[in-house]
PDB file of C-alpha atoms in Angstrom:
ATOM      1  CA  GLY A   1    -195.850-110.976  -5.739  1.00 80.00           C
ATOM      2  CA  ILE A   2    -193.368-108.450  -4.477  1.00 86.00           C
ATOM      3  CA  GLN A   3    -191.454-106.386  -7.040  1.00 91.00           C
ATOM      4  CA  VAL A   4    -187.798-105.542  -6.514  1.00 94.00           C
ATOM      5  CA  GLU A   5    -186.313-102.812  -8.691  1.00 96.00           C
ATOM      6  CA  GLN A   6    -182.692-101.778  -8.775  1.00 97.00           C
ATOM      7  CA  SER A   7    -181.175 -98.631 -10.226  1.00 97.00           C
ATOM      8  CA  PRO A   8    -179.225 -97.729 -12.155  1.00 97.00           C
ATOM      9  CA  PRO A   9    -179.006-100.866 -14.313  1.00 95.00           C
ATOM     10  CA  ASP A  10    -175.466 -99.960 -15.388  1.00 96.00           C
ATOM     11  CA  LEU A  11    -172.824 -97.710 -13.878  1.00 97.00           C
ATOM     12  CA  ILE A  12    -169.354 -96.932 -15.219  1.00 97.00           C
ATOM     13  CA  LEU A  13    -166.937 -95.068 -12.955  1.00 96.00           C
ATOM     14  CA  GLN A  14    -163.281 -94.198 -12.681  1.00 97.00           C
ATOM     15  CA  GLU A  15    -161.236 -95.764  -9.925  1.00 97.00           C
ATOM     16  CA  GLY A  16    -161.505 -93.686  -6.760  1.00 97.00           C
ATOM     17  CA  ALA A  17    -165.044 -92.473  -7.383  1.00 97.00           C
ATOM     18  CA  ASN A  18    -167.967 -92.992  -5.010  1.00 97.00           C
ATOM     19  CA  SER A  19    -171.271 -94.592  -5.988  1.00 96.00           C
ATOM     20  CA  THR A  20    -174.775 -95.157  -4.663  1.00 97.00           C
ATOM     21  CA  LEU A  21    -176.897 -98.099  -5.752  1.00 98.00           C
ATOM     22  CA  ARG A  22    -180.606 -98.193  -4.999  1.00 98.00           C
ATOM     23  CA  CYS A  23    -183.092-100.990  -4.363  1.00 98.00           C
ATOM     24  CA  ASN A  24    -186.825-100.305  -4.203  1.00 98.00           C
ATOM     25  CA  PHE A  25    -189.337-102.923  -3.135  1.00 95.00           C
ATOM     26  CA  SER A  26    -193.090-102.873  -3.514  1.00 93.00           C
ATOM     27  CA  ASP A  27    -194.215-104.448  -0.238  1.00 90.00           C
ATOM     28  CA  SER A  28    -193.131-104.936   3.357  1.00 87.00           C
ATOM     29  CA  VAL A  29    -190.169-107.256   3.788  1.00 86.00           C
ATOM     30  CA  ASN A  30    -188.801-109.355   6.619  1.00 81.00           C
ATOM     31  CA  ASN A  31    -185.248-108.846   5.527  1.00 85.00           C
ATOM     32  CA  LEU A  32    -183.043-107.523   2.762  1.00 91.00           C
ATOM     33  CA  GLN A  33    -179.613-108.580   1.606  1.00 92.00           C
ATOM     34  CA  TRP A  34    -177.037-107.133  -0.755  1.00 95.00           C
ATOM     35  CA  PHE A  35    -174.842-109.428  -2.853  1.00 95.00           C
ATOM     36  CA  HIS A  36    -171.890-108.902  -5.155  1.00 96.00           C
ATOM     37  CA  GLN A  37    -171.430-111.178  -8.172  1.00 95.00           C
ATOM     38  CA  ASN A  38    -167.850-110.899  -9.389  1.00 92.00           C
ATOM     39  CA  PRO A  39    -166.851-111.208 -13.051  1.00 87.00           C
ATOM     40  CA  TRP A  40    -166.255-114.941 -12.513  1.00 88.00           C
ATOM     41  CA  GLY A  41    -169.854-115.456 -11.436  1.00 89.00           C
ATOM     42  CA  GLN A  42    -169.258-115.992  -7.724  1.00 91.00           C
ATOM     43  CA  LEU A  43    -171.962-114.581  -5.435  1.00 92.00           C
ATOM     44  CA  ILE A  44    -170.842-113.041  -2.157  1.00 91.00           C
ATOM     45  CA  ASN A  45    -173.097-111.812   0.618  1.00 90.00           C
ATOM     46  CA  LEU A  46    -172.291-108.187   1.505  1.00 94.00           C
ATOM     47  CA  PHE A  47    -174.941-107.169   4.029  1.00 92.00           C
ATOM     48  CA  TYR A  48    -177.975-108.514   5.793  1.00 89.00           C
ATOM     49  CA  ILE A  49    -179.865-105.294   6.487  1.00 91.00           C
ATOM     50  CA  PRO A  50    -183.643-105.342   7.057  1.00 88.00           C
ATOM     51  CA  SER A  51    -183.414-101.842   8.535  1.00 90.00           C
ATOM     52  CA  GLY A  52    -180.888 -99.282   9.684  1.00 94.00           C
ATOM     53  CA  THR A  53    -177.313 -98.773   8.548  1.00 96.00           C
ATOM     54  CA  LYS A  54    -174.286-101.067   8.437  1.00 95.00           C
ATOM     55  CA  GLN A  55    -170.725-100.472   7.340  1.00 96.00           C
ATOM     56  CA  ASN A  56    -167.955-102.792   6.273  1.00 94.00           C
ATOM     57  CA  GLY A  57    -164.811-101.036   5.135  1.00 96.00           C
ATOM     58  CA  ARG A  58    -165.505 -98.975   2.026  1.00 97.00           C
ATOM     59  CA  LEU A  59    -169.023-100.363   1.728  1.00 97.00           C
ATOM     60  CA  SER A  60    -172.054 -99.316   3.687  1.00 98.00           C
ATOM     61  CA  ALA A  61    -175.784 -99.925   3.349  1.00 97.00           C
ATOM     62  CA  THR A  62    -178.918 -98.245   4.615  1.00 97.00           C
ATOM     63  CA  THR A  63    -182.442 -99.633   4.551  1.00 96.00           C
ATOM     64  CA  VAL A  64    -185.483 -97.467   5.248  1.00 96.00           C
ATOM     65  CA  ALA A  65    -188.104-100.165   5.604  1.00 92.00           C
ATOM     66  CA  THR A  66    -191.017 -97.742   6.088  1.00 93.00           C
ATOM     67  CA  GLU A  67    -190.235 -96.142   2.705  1.00 96.00           C
ATOM     68  CA  ARG A  68    -189.384 -99.469   1.048  1.00 96.00           C
ATOM     69  CA  TYR A  69    -185.909 -98.809  -0.223  1.00 97.00           C
ATOM     70  CA  SER A  70    -182.303 -99.643   0.467  1.00 98.00           C
ATOM     71  CA  LEU A  71    -179.079 -97.970  -0.626  1.00 98.00           C
ATOM     72  CA  LEU A  72    -175.623 -99.458  -1.070  1.00 98.00           C
ATOM     73  CA  TYR A  73    -172.718 -97.007  -0.925  1.00 98.00           C
ATOM     74  CA  ILE A  74    -169.301 -97.783  -2.330  1.00 97.00           C
ATOM     75  CA  SER A  75    -166.563 -95.276  -1.561  1.00 97.00           C
ATOM     76  CA  SER A  76    -163.152 -94.924  -3.207  1.00 97.00           C
ATOM     77  CA  SER A  77    -164.026 -97.529  -5.851  1.00 97.00           C
ATOM     78  CA  GLN A  78    -161.421-100.088  -6.880  1.00 96.00           C
ATOM     79  CA  THR A  79    -161.335-102.208 -10.026  1.00 95.00           C
ATOM     80  CA  THR A  80    -162.064-105.254  -7.869  1.00 95.00           C
ATOM     81  CA  ASP A  81    -165.458-103.714  -7.056  1.00 96.00           C
ATOM     82  CA  SER A  82    -166.553-104.394 -10.637  1.00 96.00           C
ATOM     83  CA  GLY A  83    -169.362-106.871 -11.111  1.00 95.00           C
ATOM     84  CA  VAL A  84    -173.087-107.005 -10.555  1.00 96.00           C
ATOM     85  CA  TYR A  85    -174.722-105.958  -7.294  1.00 97.00           C
ATOM     86  CA  PHE A  86    -178.008-107.570  -6.344  1.00 96.00           C
ATOM     87  CA  CYS A  87    -180.458-106.883  -3.595  1.00 95.00           C
ATOM     88  CA  ALA A  88    -182.721-109.688  -2.421  1.00 93.00           C
ATOM     89  CA  VAL A  89    -185.745-109.504  -0.138  1.00 91.00           C
ATOM     90  CA  GLU A  90    -187.847-111.897   1.875  1.00 83.00           C
ATOM     91  CA  GLN A  91    -191.469-110.883   1.761  1.00 75.00           C
ATOM     92  CA  GLU A  92    -193.144-110.180   5.083  1.00 65.00           C
ATOM     93  CA  TYR A  93    -196.130-112.244   6.205  1.00 58.00           C
ATOM     94  CA  SER A  94    -195.366-114.739   3.486  1.00 54.00           C
ATOM     95  CA  SER A  95    -196.127-118.293   4.443  1.00 51.00           C
ATOM     96  CA  ALA A  96    -193.732-119.408   1.766  1.00 51.00           C
ATOM     97  CA  SER A  97    -190.638-117.561   3.021  1.00 62.00           C
ATOM     98  CA  LYS A  98    -189.349-116.834  -0.460  1.00 74.00           C
ATOM     99  CA  ILE A  99    -186.310-114.750  -1.255  1.00 82.00           C
ATOM    100  CA  ILE A 100    -186.710-112.623  -4.383  1.00 87.00           C
ATOM    101  CA  PHE A 101    -183.813-110.962  -6.218  1.00 91.00           C
ATOM    102  CA  GLY A 102    -183.740-107.691  -8.108  1.00 93.00           C
ATOM    103  CA  SER A 103    -182.294-107.578 -11.626  1.00 92.00           C
ATOM    104  CA  GLY A 104    -179.036-106.041 -10.446  1.00 95.00           C
ATOM    105  CA  THR A 105    -176.761-103.061 -11.075  1.00 96.00           C
ATOM    106  CA  ARG A 106    -173.741-103.752 -13.274  1.00 95.00           C
ATOM    107  CA  LEU A 107    -170.807-101.709 -11.985  1.00 97.00           C
ATOM    108  CA  SER A 108    -167.674-101.240 -14.074  1.00 96.00           C
ATOM    109  CA  ILE A 109    -164.686 -99.511 -12.456  1.00 96.00           C
ATOM    110  CA  ARG A 110    -162.076 -98.266 -14.918  1.00 96.00           C
ATOM    111  CA  PRO A 111    -158.436 -97.844 -13.848  1.00 94.00           C
TER     112      PRO A 111
ATOM    113  CA  ASN B   1    -165.867-126.604   5.736  1.00 72.00           C
ATOM    114  CA  ALA B   2    -166.416-127.005   2.020  1.00 78.00           C
ATOM    115  CA  GLY B   3    -169.416-124.662   2.138  1.00 92.00           C
ATOM    116  CA  VAL B   4    -171.901-125.192  -0.706  1.00 96.00           C
ATOM    117  CA  THR B   5    -170.760-127.522  -3.457  1.00 96.00           C
ATOM    118  CA  GLN B   6    -172.423-128.092  -6.821  1.00 97.00           C
ATOM    119  CA  THR B   7    -171.802-130.715  -9.467  1.00 97.00           C
ATOM    120  CA  PRO B   8    -171.327-130.732 -12.353  1.00 97.00           C
ATOM    121  CA  LYS B   9    -169.799-127.335 -13.209  1.00 95.00           C
ATOM    122  CA  PHE B  10    -170.795-127.629 -16.868  1.00 96.00           C
ATOM    123  CA  GLN B  11    -173.343-129.813 -18.661  1.00 96.00           C
ATOM    124  CA  VAL B  12    -174.670-130.083 -22.197  1.00 97.00           C
ATOM    125  CA  LEU B  13    -177.956-131.910 -22.737  1.00 97.00           C
ATOM    126  CA  LYS B  14    -180.073-132.715 -25.741  1.00 97.00           C
ATOM    127  CA  THR B  15    -183.720-131.726 -25.745  1.00 98.00           C
ATOM    128  CA  GLY B  16    -185.771-134.311 -23.902  1.00 97.00           C
ATOM    129  CA  GLN B  17    -182.947-135.702 -21.787  1.00 97.00           C
ATOM    130  CA  SER B  18    -183.212-135.737 -18.012  1.00 96.00           C
ATOM    131  CA  MET B  19    -180.530-135.089 -15.433  1.00 96.00           C
ATOM    132  CA  THR B  20    -179.928-134.182 -11.807  1.00 98.00           C
ATOM    133  CA  LEU B  21    -177.915-131.220 -10.575  1.00 98.00           C
ATOM    134  CA  GLN B  22    -176.343-131.983  -7.237  1.00 98.00           C
ATOM    135  CA  CYS B  23    -176.040-129.564  -4.325  1.00 98.00           C
ATOM    136  CA  ALA B  24    -174.585-130.259  -0.893  1.00 98.00           C
ATOM    137  CA  GLN B  25    -173.706-128.141   2.137  1.00 97.00           C
ATOM    138  CA  ASP B  26    -171.807-129.032   5.283  1.00 95.00           C
ATOM    139  CA  MET B  27    -172.892-126.122   7.486  1.00 92.00           C
ATOM    140  CA  ASN B  28    -176.039-127.773   8.908  1.00 91.00           C
ATOM    141  CA  HIS B  29    -178.193-125.099   7.301  1.00 91.00           C
ATOM    142  CA  GLU B  30    -181.952-125.589   7.365  1.00 89.00           C
ATOM    143  CA  TYR B  31    -182.776-123.424   4.345  1.00 89.00           C
ATOM    144  CA  MET B  32    -181.647-124.432   0.849  1.00 93.00           C
ATOM    145  CA  SER B  33    -182.734-123.099  -2.494  1.00 94.00           C
ATOM    146  CA  TRP B  34    -182.163-123.317  -6.231  1.00 96.00           C
ATOM    147  CA  TYR B  35    -181.987-120.314  -8.536  1.00 95.00           C
ATOM    148  CA  ARG B  36    -181.463-119.879 -12.231  1.00 96.00           C
ATOM    149  CA  GLN B  37    -179.687-116.909 -13.739  1.00 95.00           C
ATOM    150  CA  ASP B  38    -180.225-116.040 -17.382  1.00 92.00           C
ATOM    151  CA  PRO B  39    -177.868-113.666 -19.243  1.00 83.00           C
ATOM    152  CA  GLY B  40    -178.141-110.079 -18.018  1.00 76.00           C
ATOM    153  CA  MET B  41    -180.773-110.953 -15.453  1.00 79.00           C
ATOM    154  CA  GLY B  42    -181.074-111.467 -11.750  1.00 84.00           C
ATOM    155  CA  LEU B  43    -181.591-114.760 -10.000  1.00 91.00           C
ATOM    156  CA  ARG B  44    -185.010-116.373 -10.113  1.00 92.00           C
ATOM    157  CA  LEU B  45    -186.074-118.817  -7.440  1.00 91.00           C
ATOM    158  CA  ILE B  46    -186.952-122.295  -8.735  1.00 95.00           C
ATOM    159  CA  HIS B  47    -187.565-124.339  -5.580  1.00 94.00           C
ATOM    160  CA  TYR B  48    -186.584-124.082  -1.953  1.00 92.00           C
ATOM    161  CA  SER B  49    -186.612-126.140   1.226  1.00 92.00           C
ATOM    162  CA  VAL B  50    -186.908-125.076   4.865  1.00 88.00           C
ATOM    163  CA  GLY B  51    -185.722-128.428   6.192  1.00 90.00           C
ATOM    164  CA  ALA B  52    -185.422-132.122   5.457  1.00 93.00           C
ATOM    165  CA  GLY B  53    -188.638-133.452   3.975  1.00 94.00           C
ATOM    166  CA  ILE B  54    -190.061-129.976   3.247  1.00 92.00           C
ATOM    167  CA  THR B  55    -189.933-128.336  -0.169  1.00 94.00           C
ATOM    168  CA  ASP B  56    -191.922-125.653  -1.935  1.00 91.00           C
ATOM    169  CA  GLN B  57    -192.102-123.897  -5.283  1.00 91.00           C
ATOM    170  CA  GLY B  58    -190.462-120.617  -6.128  1.00 89.00           C
ATOM    171  CA  GLU B  59    -191.090-118.255  -9.046  1.00 86.00           C
ATOM    172  CA  VAL B  60    -190.214-120.597 -11.919  1.00 93.00           C
ATOM    173  CA  PRO B  61    -190.766-124.227 -10.816  1.00 95.00           C
ATOM    174  CA  ASN B  62    -192.126-125.717 -14.050  1.00 95.00           C
ATOM    175  CA  GLY B  63    -189.935-128.442 -15.524  1.00 96.00           C
ATOM    176  CA  TYR B  64    -187.994-129.020 -12.309  1.00 97.00           C
ATOM    177  CA  ASN B  65    -188.374-131.335  -9.327  1.00 97.00           C
ATOM    178  CA  VAL B  66    -186.614-131.310  -5.980  1.00 97.00           C
ATOM    179  CA  SER B  67    -186.430-133.451  -2.872  1.00 96.00           C
ATOM    180  CA  ARG B  68    -184.748-133.010   0.505  1.00 97.00           C
ATOM    181  CA  SER B  69    -184.174-136.356   2.170  1.00 96.00           C
ATOM    182  CA  THR B  70    -181.247-135.082   4.276  1.00 96.00           C
ATOM    183  CA  THR B  71    -180.232-131.709   5.688  1.00 95.00           C
ATOM    184  CA  GLU B  72    -177.049-131.739   3.594  1.00 97.00           C
ATOM    185  CA  ASP B  73    -178.341-132.499   0.091  1.00 97.00           C
ATOM    186  CA  PHE B  74    -180.815-130.748  -2.186  1.00 98.00           C
ATOM    187  CA  PRO B  75    -180.742-132.141  -5.756  1.00 98.00           C
ATOM    188  CA  LEU B  76    -182.540-130.459  -8.656  1.00 98.00           C
ATOM    189  CA  ARG B  77    -183.984-132.697 -11.355  1.00 98.00           C
ATOM    190  CA  LEU B  78    -184.728-131.654 -14.903  1.00 96.00           C
ATOM    191  CA  LEU B  79    -187.434-134.000 -16.099  1.00 92.00           C
ATOM    192  CA  SER B  80    -187.271-133.391 -19.852  1.00 96.00           C
ATOM    193  CA  ALA B  81    -184.738-130.733 -20.787  1.00 97.00           C
ATOM    194  CA  ALA B  82    -185.791-127.891 -23.079  1.00 97.00           C
ATOM    195  CA  PRO B  83    -183.670-125.137 -24.704  1.00 96.00           C
ATOM    196  CA  SER B  84    -185.464-122.619 -22.466  1.00 95.00           C
ATOM    197  CA  GLN B  85    -183.713-124.245 -19.506  1.00 97.00           C
ATOM    198  CA  THR B  86    -180.306-123.185 -20.770  1.00 97.00           C
ATOM    199  CA  SER B  87    -179.018-121.122 -17.865  1.00 97.00           C
ATOM    200  CA  VAL B  88    -176.633-120.958 -14.948  1.00 97.00           C
ATOM    201  CA  TYR B  89    -178.011-122.689 -11.883  1.00 98.00           C
ATOM    202  CA  PHE B  90    -177.048-121.659  -8.359  1.00 97.00           C
ATOM    203  CA  CYS B  91    -177.718-123.511  -5.147  1.00 97.00           C
ATOM    204  CA  ALA B  92    -177.736-121.583  -1.864  1.00 93.00           C
ATOM    205  CA  SER B  93    -178.081-122.362   1.817  1.00 92.00           C
ATOM    206  CA  SER B  94    -178.543-120.479   5.057  1.00 87.00           C
ATOM    207  CA  TYR B  95    -179.773-120.910   8.587  1.00 80.00           C
ATOM    208  CA  SER B  96    -183.527-120.678   9.048  1.00 67.00           C
ATOM    209  CA  LEU B  97    -185.092-117.484   7.760  1.00 62.00           C
ATOM    210  CA  ASP B  98    -186.747-117.184  11.182  1.00 63.00           C
ATOM    211  CA  ARG B  99    -183.375-116.941  12.850  1.00 60.00           C
ATOM    212  CA  GLY B 100    -182.882-113.252  12.233  1.00 61.00           C
ATOM    213  CA  ASP B 101    -179.425-112.237  11.166  1.00 62.00           C
ATOM    214  CA  TYR B 102    -178.502-114.925   8.678  1.00 70.00           C
ATOM    215  CA  GLU B 103    -176.207-115.070   5.698  1.00 77.00           C
ATOM    216  CA  GLN B 104    -176.937-116.883   2.467  1.00 83.00           C
ATOM    217  CA  TYR B 105    -174.061-118.890   0.981  1.00 89.00           C
ATOM    218  CA  PHE B 106    -173.989-119.698  -2.727  1.00 93.00           C
ATOM    219  CA  GLY B 107    -172.392-122.547  -4.599  1.00 95.00           C
ATOM    220  CA  PRO B 108    -170.156-121.884  -7.641  1.00 94.00           C
ATOM    221  CA  GLY B 109    -172.945-122.572 -10.129  1.00 96.00           C
ATOM    222  CA  THR B 110    -173.673-125.104 -12.871  1.00 97.00           C
ATOM    223  CA  ARG B 111    -173.686-123.864 -16.454  1.00 96.00           C
ATOM    224  CA  LEU B 112    -176.277-125.883 -18.393  1.00 97.00           C
ATOM    225  CA  THR B 113    -176.776-125.795 -22.150  1.00 97.00           C
ATOM    226  CA  VAL B 114    -179.698-127.600 -23.776  1.00 97.00           C
ATOM    227  CA  THR B 115    -179.421-128.099 -27.535  1.00 96.00           C
TER     228      THR B 115
END
């Protein structure tokens, strides 16, 4: 099946710093999503981005489907950005329409 | 809208016991799924459903059963609990994956411990 790899696995930054999180996938995908899991375990959808670039406030994401990767950018980090960031993909041409998650990037923002 | 609700929030089982984790959504979503999340890991797909009466296996289906008799409900059954099933279980729903720009909504999770 498709492999989804995220890097780095852990990231510790000072408040105000910028960060880039990466998601590589091993096969063509129908779509890709980015999620944030906060320290209380709640999962929030950030972007649905099978290709191209989207922005929402301090967050933006870019997916280059032909090169099989996606990037999540966080600018001017705040402590509330802490948590785990997951990317999830739906494999293309899959009759089963499964969504597969990466193992996540744990982001810690220090005040 | 309540969104995606899961019950119970916490559960402790003894090895060999069976139980059902409940999941319901009130957004008329076609697609529903169950994931488990083990410490320090991502979410792994257990089972999913693309509509009432249709279910299929995910990555880690062994030891779990599902059914989808209505659009709203998607219960997950543990047939004979094992310590390896200790995990946090998340239910999610979305519009059809064929729809295009969809958003997946997650429930708050059920923390299950099997002793």
